[in-house]
Coordinates of C-alpha atoms in Angstrom, one line a residue:
V37 CA 169.5 94.0 19.2
R38 CA 169.2 97.8 19.1
G39 CA 168.2 97.0 15.6
I40 CA 165.4 94.8 15.9
Q41 CA 163.9 96.2 19.4
D42 CA 164.1 100.3 18.3
Q43 CA 161.4 98.8 15.1
G44 CA 159.0 97.3 19.5
V45 CA 160.0 93.5 18.2
I46 CA 162.2 91.5 21.1
A47 CA 165.0 90.1 19.8
N48 CA 165.9 86.4 21.1
A49 CA 169.2 85.4 21.8
K50 CA 170.3 82.0 21.2
H51 CA 171.2 78.9 21.6
F52 CA 171.7 79.2 25.2
I53 CA 174.3 77.4 26.5
E54 CA 176.6 75.1 24.3
N55 CA 174.6 74.0 21.8
N56 CA 177.8 73.3 19.7
Q57 CA 176.3 70.0 17.3
E58 CA 173.6 69.2 15.5
T59 CA 174.1 65.5 15.7
H60 CA 171.8 63.6 18.7
R61 CA 171.4 67.5 19.8
M62 CA 168.6 66.2 21.6
S63 CA 170.6 64.5 23.6
V64 CA 173.9 65.3 24.2
S65 CA 175.7 66.7 27.0
A66 CA 177.8 69.3 26.8
D67 CA 180.1 69.2 30.3
V68 CA 182.3 72.6 30.1
D69 CA 183.3 74.0 33.7
E70 CA 182.3 77.4 34.2
R71 CA 185.7 79.3 32.8
T72 CA 184.8 77.8 30.0
R73 CA 181.0 79.0 29.7
F74 CA 182.1 82.6 31.2
E75 CA 185.7 82.5 28.7
I76 CA 184.0 80.9 26.2
Y77 CA 180.6 80.4 25.4
Y78 CA 179.2 83.9 27.6
P79 CA 180.8 86.7 25.8
P80 CA 178.2 87.0 22.6
F81 CA 175.4 86.9 25.4
Q82 CA 176.6 88.8 27.6
A83 CA 177.3 91.6 25.3
A84 CA 173.7 90.3 23.7
I85 CA 172.0 91.4 27.3
E86 CA 174.4 94.9 27.3
A87 CA 172.5 95.8 24.6
G88 CA 169.5 95.4 26.0
V89 CA 167.9 91.8 24.9
G90 CA 164.7 91.5 25.9
S91 CA 164.5 87.1 25.7
F92 CA 166.1 84.7 25.2
M93 CA 165.5 80.3 23.9
C94 CA 167.6 77.4 25.3
S95 CA 168.4 75.2 24.2
Y96 CA 167.5 71.2 22.8
N97 CA 170.9 70.0 24.8
K98 CA 172.1 68.8 28.2
I99 CA 174.7 70.7 29.6
N100 CA 176.7 68.8 32.0
G101 CA 173.7 66.0 32.1
H102 CA 170.8 69.2 32.4
Y103 CA 168.7 69.6 30.2
A104 CA 169.4 73.8 28.9
C105 CA 165.6 74.7 29.6
E106 CA 165.5 73.6 33.2
N107 CA 169.5 74.3 33.8
N108 CA 168.9 76.0 37.1
Q109 CA 173.2 77.2 37.2
T110 CA 172.7 78.3 33.5
L111 CA 169.2 79.6 33.7
S112 CA 169.6 80.8 37.0
I113 CA 172.6 81.2 38.7
D114 CA 174.9 82.0 35.3
L115 CA 172.6 84.2 33.2
R116 CA 169.8 86.1 35.3
N117 CA 172.5 86.8 39.2
T118 CA 175.9 87.3 37.3
M119 CA 175.5 88.2 34.0
G120 CA 172.7 90.6 35.1
F121 CA 169.5 88.6 32.2
K122 CA 166.0 91.0 33.6
G123 CA 163.5 89.6 30.7
W124 CA 162.3 86.3 30.1
V125 CA 163.9 82.8 28.7
M126 CA 161.4 80.6 26.8
S127 CA 162.4 76.7 25.8
D128 CA 163.2 75.8 22.1
W129 CA 160.7 73.8 20.0
F130 CA 159.6 71.0 21.8
A131 CA 162.8 71.4 24.6
T132 CA 160.6 71.9 27.7
H133 CA 161.7 68.8 29.1
S134 CA 159.5 69.0 33.1
V135 CA 157.0 71.0 34.4
Y136 CA 158.5 71.3 37.9
S137 CA 162.3 71.0 37.1
S138 CA 162.1 73.8 34.0
A139 CA 160.1 76.5 35.8
I140 CA 161.7 76.7 39.2
N141 CA 165.2 75.9 37.7
G142 CA 164.8 79.0 35.3
L143 CA 162.5 78.2 32.2
D144 CA 159.1 81.0 31.6
Q145 CA 157.8 79.9 28.6
E146 CA 157.3 77.1 27.3
M147 CA 157.2 76.9 23.4
P148 CA 155.5 76.6 21.0
I149 CA 152.9 75.0 22.3
G150 CA 152.5 74.9 26.5
F151 CA 152.2 70.7 26.6
H152 CA 154.9 71.5 30.2
F153 CA 153.2 74.7 30.9
S154 CA 149.3 73.8 31.1
E155 CA 147.7 72.2 33.6
L156 CA 150.2 70.2 34.9
L157 CA 152.4 73.4 35.7
K158 CA 148.8 74.6 37.7
L159 CA 149.2 70.7 39.3
E160 CA 152.4 71.6 40.2
V161 CA 151.7 74.7 42.0

């Protein structure tokens, strides 16, 4: 993280979170309890935050039935409030599934284009 950002480039920690498989990765739900997330999945991401990482990329999969890029528990509550992340969250390529839910639950940037985060977002606000 520091090596990248020392060169004037913002480092990106990905894929947040529970992106465990390629098969059906666009639709699978990784059903994981809070303790397991904090003990097994979050430590490498917490280390990235402590190193000053500037951005995160949310993954394609669902987490406990909610897409990772519109998951309030993992993006807003865990990542930002509990873990202290101060940067921005971008979607993986075409991993944004909604306008309103993504925006209010912690996604800051839709990649690679603004399909949902475009005129549609303006209509929702």
